[in-house]
PDB file of C-alpha atoms and ligand atoms in Angstrom:
ATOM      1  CA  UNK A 345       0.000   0.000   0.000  1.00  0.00           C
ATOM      2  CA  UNK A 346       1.446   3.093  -0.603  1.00  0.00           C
ATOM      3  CA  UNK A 347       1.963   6.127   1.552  1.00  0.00           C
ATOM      4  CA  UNK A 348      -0.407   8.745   2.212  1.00  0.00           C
ATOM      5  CA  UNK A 349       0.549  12.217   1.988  1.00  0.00           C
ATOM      6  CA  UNK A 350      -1.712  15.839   2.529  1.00  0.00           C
ATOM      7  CA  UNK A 351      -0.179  18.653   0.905  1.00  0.00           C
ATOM      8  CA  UNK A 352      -1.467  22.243   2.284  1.00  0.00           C
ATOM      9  CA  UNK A 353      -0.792  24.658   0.082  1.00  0.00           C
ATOM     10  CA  UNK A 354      -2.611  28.021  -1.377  1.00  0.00           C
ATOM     11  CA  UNK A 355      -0.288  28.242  -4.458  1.00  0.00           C
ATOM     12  CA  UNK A 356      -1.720  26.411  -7.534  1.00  0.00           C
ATOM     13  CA  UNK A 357       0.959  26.016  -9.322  1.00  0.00           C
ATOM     14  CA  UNK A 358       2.698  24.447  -6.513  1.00  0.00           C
ATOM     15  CA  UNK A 359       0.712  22.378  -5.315  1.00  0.00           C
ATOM     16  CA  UNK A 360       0.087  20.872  -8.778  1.00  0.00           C
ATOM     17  CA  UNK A 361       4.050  20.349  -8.806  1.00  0.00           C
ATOM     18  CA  UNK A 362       3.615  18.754  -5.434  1.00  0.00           C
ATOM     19  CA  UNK A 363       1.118  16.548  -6.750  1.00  0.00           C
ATOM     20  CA  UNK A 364       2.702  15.928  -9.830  1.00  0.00           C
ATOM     21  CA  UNK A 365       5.859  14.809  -8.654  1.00  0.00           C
ATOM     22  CA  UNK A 366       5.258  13.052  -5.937  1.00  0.00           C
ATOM     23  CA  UNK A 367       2.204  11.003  -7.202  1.00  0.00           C
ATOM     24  CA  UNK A 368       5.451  10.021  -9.485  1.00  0.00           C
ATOM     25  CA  UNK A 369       6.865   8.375  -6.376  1.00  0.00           C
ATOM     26  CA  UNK A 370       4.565   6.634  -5.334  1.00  0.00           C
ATOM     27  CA  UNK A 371       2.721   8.779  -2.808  1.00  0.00           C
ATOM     28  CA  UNK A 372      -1.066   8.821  -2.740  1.00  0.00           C
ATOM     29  CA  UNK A 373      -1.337  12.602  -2.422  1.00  0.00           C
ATOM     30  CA  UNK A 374      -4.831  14.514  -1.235  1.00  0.00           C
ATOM     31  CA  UNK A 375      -4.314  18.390  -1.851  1.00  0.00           C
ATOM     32  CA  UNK A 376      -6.283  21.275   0.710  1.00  0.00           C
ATOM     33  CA  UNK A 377      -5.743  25.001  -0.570  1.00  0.00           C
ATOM     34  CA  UNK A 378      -6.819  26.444   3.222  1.00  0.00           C
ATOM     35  CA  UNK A 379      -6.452  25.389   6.790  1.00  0.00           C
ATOM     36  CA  UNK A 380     -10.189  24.944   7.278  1.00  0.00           C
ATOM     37  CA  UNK A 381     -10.346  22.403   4.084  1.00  0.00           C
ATOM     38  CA  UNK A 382      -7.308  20.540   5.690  1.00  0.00           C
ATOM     39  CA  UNK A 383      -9.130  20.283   9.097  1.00  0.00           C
ATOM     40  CA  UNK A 384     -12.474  18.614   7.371  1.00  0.00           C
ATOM     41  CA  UNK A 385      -9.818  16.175   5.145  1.00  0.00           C
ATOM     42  CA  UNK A 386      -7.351  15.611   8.403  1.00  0.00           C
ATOM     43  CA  UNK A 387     -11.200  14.460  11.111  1.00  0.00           C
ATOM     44  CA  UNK A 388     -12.201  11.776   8.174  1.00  0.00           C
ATOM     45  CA  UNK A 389      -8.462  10.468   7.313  1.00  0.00           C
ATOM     46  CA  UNK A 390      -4.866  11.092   8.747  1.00  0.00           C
ATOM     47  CA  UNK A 391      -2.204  10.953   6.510  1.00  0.00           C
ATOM     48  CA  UNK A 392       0.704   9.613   6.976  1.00  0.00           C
ATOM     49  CA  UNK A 393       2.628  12.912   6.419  1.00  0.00           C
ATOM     50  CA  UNK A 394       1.929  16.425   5.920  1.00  0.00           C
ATOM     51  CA  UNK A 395       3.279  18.891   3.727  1.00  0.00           C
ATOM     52  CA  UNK A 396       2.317  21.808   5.390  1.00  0.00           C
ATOM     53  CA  UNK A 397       2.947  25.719   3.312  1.00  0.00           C
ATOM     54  CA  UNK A 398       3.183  28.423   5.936  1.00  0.00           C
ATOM     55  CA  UNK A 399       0.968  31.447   4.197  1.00  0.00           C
ATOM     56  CA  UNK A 400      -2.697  30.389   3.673  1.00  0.00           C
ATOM     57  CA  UNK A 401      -5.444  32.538   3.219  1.00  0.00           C
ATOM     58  CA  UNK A 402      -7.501  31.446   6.321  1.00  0.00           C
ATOM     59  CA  UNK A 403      -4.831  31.873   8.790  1.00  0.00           C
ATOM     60  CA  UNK A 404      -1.358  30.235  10.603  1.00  0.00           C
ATOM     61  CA  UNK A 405       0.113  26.921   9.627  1.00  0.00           C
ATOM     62  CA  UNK A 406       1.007  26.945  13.527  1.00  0.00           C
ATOM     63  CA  UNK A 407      -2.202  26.421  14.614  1.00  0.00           C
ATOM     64  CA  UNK A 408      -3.039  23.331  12.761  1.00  0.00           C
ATOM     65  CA  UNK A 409       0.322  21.912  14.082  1.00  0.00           C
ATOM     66  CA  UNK A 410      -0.683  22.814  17.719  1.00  0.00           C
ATOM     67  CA  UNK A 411      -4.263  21.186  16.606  1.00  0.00           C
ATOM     68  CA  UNK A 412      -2.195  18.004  15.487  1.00  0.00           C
ATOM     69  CA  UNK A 413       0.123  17.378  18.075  1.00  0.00           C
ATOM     70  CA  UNK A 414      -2.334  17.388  20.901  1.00  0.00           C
ATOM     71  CA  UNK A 415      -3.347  14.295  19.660  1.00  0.00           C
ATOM     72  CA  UNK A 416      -1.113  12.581  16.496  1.00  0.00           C
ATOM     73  CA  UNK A 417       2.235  12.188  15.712  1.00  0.00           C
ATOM     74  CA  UNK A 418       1.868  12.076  12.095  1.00  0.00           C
ATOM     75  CA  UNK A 419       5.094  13.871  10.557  1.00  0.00           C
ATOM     76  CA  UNK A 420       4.449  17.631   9.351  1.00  0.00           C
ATOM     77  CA  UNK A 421       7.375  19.115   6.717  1.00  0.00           C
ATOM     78  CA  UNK A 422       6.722  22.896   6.756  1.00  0.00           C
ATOM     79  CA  UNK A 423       7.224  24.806   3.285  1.00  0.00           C
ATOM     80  CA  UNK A 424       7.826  28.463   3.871  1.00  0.00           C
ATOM     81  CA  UNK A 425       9.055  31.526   1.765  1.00  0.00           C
ATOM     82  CA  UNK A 426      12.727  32.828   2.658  1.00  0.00           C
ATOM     83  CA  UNK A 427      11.290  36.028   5.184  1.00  0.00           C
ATOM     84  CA  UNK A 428       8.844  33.785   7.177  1.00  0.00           C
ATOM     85  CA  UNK A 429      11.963  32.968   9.115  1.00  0.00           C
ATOM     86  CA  UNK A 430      10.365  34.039  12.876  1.00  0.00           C
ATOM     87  CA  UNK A 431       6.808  31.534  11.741  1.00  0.00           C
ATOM     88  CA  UNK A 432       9.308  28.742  10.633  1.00  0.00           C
ATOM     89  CA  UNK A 433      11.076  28.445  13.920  1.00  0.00           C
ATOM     90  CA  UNK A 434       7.540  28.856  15.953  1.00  0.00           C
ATOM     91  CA  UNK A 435       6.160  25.689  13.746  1.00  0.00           C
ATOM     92  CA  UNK A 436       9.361  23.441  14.464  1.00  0.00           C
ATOM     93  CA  UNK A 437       8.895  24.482  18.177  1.00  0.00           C
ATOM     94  CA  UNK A 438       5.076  23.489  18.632  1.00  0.00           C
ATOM     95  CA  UNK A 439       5.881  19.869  16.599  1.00  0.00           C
ATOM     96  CA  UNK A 440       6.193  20.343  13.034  1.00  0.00           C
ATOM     97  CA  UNK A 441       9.509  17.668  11.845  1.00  0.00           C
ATOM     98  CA  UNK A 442      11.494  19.899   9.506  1.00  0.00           C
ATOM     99  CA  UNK A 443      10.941  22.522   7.033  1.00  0.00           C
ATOM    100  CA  UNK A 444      12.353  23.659   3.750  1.00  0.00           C
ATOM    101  CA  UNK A 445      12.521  27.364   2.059  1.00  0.00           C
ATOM    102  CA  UNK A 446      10.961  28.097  -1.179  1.00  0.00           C
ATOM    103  CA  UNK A 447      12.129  27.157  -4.153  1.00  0.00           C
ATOM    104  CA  UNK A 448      12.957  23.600  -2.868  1.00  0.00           C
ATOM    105  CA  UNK A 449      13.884  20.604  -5.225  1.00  0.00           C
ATOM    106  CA  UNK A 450      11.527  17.232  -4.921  1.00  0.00           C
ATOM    107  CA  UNK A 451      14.947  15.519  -4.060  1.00  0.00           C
ATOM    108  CA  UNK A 452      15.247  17.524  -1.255  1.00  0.00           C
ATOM    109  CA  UNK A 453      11.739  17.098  -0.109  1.00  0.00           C
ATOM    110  CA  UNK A 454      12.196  13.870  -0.490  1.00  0.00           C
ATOM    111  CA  UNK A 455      15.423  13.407   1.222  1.00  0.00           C
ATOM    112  CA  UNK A 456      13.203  15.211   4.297  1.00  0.00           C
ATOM    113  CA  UNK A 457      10.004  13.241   4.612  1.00  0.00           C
ATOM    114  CA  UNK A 458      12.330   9.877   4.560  1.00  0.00           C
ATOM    115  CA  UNK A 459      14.056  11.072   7.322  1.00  0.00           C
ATOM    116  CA  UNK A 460      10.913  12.229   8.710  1.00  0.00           C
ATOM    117  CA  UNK A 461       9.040   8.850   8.584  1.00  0.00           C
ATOM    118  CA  UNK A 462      11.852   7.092   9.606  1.00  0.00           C
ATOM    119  CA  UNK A 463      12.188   9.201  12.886  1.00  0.00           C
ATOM    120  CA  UNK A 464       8.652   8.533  13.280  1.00  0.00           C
ATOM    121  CA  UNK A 465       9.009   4.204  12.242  1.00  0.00           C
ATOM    122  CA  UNK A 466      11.984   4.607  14.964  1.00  0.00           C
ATOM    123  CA  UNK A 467      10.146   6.447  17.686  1.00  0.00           C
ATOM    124  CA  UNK A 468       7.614   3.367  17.655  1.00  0.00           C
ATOM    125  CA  UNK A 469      10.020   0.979  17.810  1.00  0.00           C
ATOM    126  CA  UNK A 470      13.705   1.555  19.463  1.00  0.00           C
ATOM    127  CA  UNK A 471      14.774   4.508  19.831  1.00  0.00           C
ATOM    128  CA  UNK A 472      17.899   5.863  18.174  1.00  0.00           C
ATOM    129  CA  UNK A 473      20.741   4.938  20.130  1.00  0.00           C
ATOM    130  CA  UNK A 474      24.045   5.144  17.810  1.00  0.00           C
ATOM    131  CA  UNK A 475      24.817   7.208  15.139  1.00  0.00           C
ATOM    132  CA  UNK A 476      28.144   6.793  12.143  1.00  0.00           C
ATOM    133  CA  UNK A 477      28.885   8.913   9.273  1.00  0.00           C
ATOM    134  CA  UNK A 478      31.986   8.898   7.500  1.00  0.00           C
ATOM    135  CA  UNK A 479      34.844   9.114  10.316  1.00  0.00           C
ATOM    136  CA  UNK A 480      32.308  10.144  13.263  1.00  0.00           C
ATOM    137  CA  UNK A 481      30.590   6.907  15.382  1.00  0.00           C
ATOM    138  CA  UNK A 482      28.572   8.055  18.138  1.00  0.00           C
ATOM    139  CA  UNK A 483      27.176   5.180  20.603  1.00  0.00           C
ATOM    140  CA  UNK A 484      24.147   6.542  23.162  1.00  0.00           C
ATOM    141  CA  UNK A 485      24.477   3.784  25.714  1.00  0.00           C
ATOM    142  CA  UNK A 486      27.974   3.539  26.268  1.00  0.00           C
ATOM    143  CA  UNK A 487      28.767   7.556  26.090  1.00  0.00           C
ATOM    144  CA  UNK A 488      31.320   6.525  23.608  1.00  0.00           C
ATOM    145  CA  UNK A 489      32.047   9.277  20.505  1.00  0.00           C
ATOM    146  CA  UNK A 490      35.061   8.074  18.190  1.00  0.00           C
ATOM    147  CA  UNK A 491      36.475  10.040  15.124  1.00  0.00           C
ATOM    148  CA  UNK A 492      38.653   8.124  13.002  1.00  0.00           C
ATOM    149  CA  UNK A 493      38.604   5.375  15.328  1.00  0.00           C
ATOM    150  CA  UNK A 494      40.038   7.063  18.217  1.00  0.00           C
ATOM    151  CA  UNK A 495      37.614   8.059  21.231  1.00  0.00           C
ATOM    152  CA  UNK A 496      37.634  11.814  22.122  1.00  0.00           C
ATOM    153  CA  UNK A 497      36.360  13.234  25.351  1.00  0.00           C
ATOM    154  CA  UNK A 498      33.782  15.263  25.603  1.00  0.00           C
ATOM    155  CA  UNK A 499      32.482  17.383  28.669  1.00  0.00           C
ATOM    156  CA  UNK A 500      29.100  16.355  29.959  1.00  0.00           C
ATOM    157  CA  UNK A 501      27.195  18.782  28.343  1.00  0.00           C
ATOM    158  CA  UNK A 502      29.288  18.427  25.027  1.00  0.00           C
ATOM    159  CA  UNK A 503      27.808  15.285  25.194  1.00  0.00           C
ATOM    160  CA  UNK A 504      24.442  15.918  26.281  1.00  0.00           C
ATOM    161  CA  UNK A 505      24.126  18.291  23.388  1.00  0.00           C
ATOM    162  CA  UNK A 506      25.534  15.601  20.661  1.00  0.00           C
ATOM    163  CA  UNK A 507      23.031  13.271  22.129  1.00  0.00           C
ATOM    164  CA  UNK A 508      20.165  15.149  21.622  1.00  0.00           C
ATOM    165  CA  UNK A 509      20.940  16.021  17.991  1.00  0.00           C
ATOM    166  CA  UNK A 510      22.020  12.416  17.655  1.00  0.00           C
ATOM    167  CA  UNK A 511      18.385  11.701  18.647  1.00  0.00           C
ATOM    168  CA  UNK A 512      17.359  14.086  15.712  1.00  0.00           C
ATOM    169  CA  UNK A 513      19.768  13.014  12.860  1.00  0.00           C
ATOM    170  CA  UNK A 514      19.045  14.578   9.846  1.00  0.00           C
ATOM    171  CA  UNK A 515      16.401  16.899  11.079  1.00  0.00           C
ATOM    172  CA  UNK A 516      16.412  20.941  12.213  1.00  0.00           C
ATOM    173  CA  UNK A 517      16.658  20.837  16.189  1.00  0.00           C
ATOM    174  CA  UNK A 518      15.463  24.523  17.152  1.00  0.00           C
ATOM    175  CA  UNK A 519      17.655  26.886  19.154  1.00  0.00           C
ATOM    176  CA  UNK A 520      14.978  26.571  22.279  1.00  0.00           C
ATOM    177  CA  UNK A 521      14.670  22.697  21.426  1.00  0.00           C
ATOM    178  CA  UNK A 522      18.529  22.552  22.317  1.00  0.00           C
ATOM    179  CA  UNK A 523      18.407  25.339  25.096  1.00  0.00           C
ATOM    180  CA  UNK A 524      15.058  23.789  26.445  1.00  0.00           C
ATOM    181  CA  UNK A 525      16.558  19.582  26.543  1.00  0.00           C
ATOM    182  CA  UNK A 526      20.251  20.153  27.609  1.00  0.00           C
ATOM    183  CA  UNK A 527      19.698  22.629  29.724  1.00  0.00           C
ATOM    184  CA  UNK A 528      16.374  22.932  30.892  1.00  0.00           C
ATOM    185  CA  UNK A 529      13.422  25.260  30.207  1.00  0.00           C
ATOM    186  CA  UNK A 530      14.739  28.508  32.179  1.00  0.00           C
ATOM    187  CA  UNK A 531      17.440  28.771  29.730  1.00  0.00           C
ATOM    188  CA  UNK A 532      15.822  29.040  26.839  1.00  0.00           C
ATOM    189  CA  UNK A 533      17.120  32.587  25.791  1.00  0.00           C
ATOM    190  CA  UNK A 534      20.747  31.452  26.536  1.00  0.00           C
ATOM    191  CA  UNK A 535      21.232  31.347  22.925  1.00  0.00           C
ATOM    192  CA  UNK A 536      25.419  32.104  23.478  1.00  0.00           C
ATOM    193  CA  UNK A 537      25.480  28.929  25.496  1.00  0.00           C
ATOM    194  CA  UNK A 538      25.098  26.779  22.311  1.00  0.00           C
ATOM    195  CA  UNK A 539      27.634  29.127  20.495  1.00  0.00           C
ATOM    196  CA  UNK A 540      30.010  28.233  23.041  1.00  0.00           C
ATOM    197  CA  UNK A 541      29.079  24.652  23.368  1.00  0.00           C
ATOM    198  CA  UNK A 542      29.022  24.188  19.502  1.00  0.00           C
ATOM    199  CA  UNK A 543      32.172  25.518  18.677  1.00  0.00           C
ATOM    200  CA  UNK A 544      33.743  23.077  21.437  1.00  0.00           C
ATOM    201  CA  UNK A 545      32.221  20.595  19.821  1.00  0.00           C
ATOM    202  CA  UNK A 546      32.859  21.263  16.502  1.00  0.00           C
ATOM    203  CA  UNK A 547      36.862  21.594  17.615  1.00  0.00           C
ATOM    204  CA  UNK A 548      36.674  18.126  18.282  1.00  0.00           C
ATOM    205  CA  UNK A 549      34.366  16.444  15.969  1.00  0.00           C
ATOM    206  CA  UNK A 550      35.196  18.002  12.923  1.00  0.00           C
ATOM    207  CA  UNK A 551      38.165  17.397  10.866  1.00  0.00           C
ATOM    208  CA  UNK A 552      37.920  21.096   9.704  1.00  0.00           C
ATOM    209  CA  UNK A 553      36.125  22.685  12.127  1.00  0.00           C
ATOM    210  CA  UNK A 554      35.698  26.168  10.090  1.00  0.00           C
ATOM    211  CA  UNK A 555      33.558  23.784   7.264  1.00  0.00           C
ATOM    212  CA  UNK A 556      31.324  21.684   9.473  1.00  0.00           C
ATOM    213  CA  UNK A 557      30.529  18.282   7.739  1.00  0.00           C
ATOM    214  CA  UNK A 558      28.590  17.103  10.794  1.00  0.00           C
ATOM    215  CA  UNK A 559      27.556  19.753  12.814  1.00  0.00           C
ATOM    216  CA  UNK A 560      25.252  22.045  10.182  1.00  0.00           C
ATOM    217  CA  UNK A 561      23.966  25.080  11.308  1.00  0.00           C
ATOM    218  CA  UNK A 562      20.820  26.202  10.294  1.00  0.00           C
ATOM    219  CA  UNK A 563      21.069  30.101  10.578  1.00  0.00           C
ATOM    220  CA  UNK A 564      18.416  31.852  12.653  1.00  0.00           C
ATOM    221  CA  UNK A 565      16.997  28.556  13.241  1.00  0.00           C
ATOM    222  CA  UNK A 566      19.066  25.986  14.733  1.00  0.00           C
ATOM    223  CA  UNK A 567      21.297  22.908  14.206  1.00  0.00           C
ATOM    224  CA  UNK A 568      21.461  20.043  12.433  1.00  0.00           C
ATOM    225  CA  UNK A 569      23.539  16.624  12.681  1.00  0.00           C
ATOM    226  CA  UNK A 570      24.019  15.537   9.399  1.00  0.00           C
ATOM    227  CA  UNK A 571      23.440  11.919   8.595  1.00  0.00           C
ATOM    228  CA  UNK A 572      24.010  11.226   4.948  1.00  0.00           C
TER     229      UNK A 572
HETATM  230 CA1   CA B1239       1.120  30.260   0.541  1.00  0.00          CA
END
């Protein structure tokens, strides 16, 4: 059977693409050009993701996430234009799984809901406990992080901070995600902490540590632990 996927979005020609494409792939794809024709698709059928635009005519693409999470886990992948930046990180902080920036290629989009539904297959099942690319194997249970082979050390917190992006690999982890999980919630505004913290551990996981190949920043947004 193949997978079900809602794509929200106001912009015809878009959402045609959307369609288009991804009905290519496989996808069985149901379209909504408003929040309120989303909400009457989303109380007779959830998907199994959602491609969610930011603008729409009858309001916030926050608000159906907040709607959404208080009750499913179904992955959301928000599409937003380039100066919705402020929205974008409000969406990945009520629930929403990733986003990507108009224009966006299908690959990409692609690349994004696998990761996506495999987060979600792997939050069902076991969770995520070790993590390799290229020279970098990071192992959960036994606190060990290798490069090359060779174990480095990390601080506590260095560690606490790989973890929880470790957790997330592949996806956007939000400034206050990060803030909120390794430090707890009254240090959410303590954005220089993670500078700090990500530039130690950067200068040891990174063979270059000026071009990050694991640690990606996502500017104004967040971080990302690369995983392919
Ligand atoms: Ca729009």
């Amino acid at each position: 059977m193949s997978l079900r996927l809602l794509v929200v979005e106001d912009d015809r020609e878009i959402r045609s693409l959307l369609q288009s494409s991804l009905s290519v792939e496989g996808f069985a794809v149901q379209t909504a050009v408003s929040l309120s024709e989303a909400r009457a698709l989303l109380q007779h059928d959830l998907p199994d993701l959602i491609v969610l635009d930011l603008g729409l005519p009858d309001g916030d693409g926050v608000q159906l996430v907040r709607e959404l999470r208080r009750q499913h886990t179904v992955p959301v992948i928000v599409v937003s234009a380039r100066h919705q930046e402020a929205q974008k990180i409000e969406l990945l902080d009520a629930g929403a799984d990733d986003y990507l920036t108009k224009p966006f290629g299908i690959a990409e989009l692609l690349a994004r809901m696998r990761v996506a539904l495999r987060h979600r297959g792997t939050s069902l099942a076991a969770a995520v406990t070790t993590h390799t690319l290229d020279d970098l194997h990071v192992d959960l249970t036994t606190h060990r992080v290798e490069r090359d082979g060779a174990t480095l050390h990390l601080t506590p917190t260095e560690f606490n901070l790989l973890a929880r992006l470790v957790r997330s690999a592949g996806r956007v982890v939000t400034h206050r995600q990060l803030l909120t999980d390794v430090w707890g919630t009254e240090f959410t505004e303590h954005t220089h902490y993670l500078r700090l913290y990500m530039a130690q551990l950067r200068a040891k996981i990174e063979r270059n540590p000026s071009e990050p190949r694991h640690l990606l920043t996502e500017t104004g947004i967040g971080y990302r632990l690369a995983d392919s």
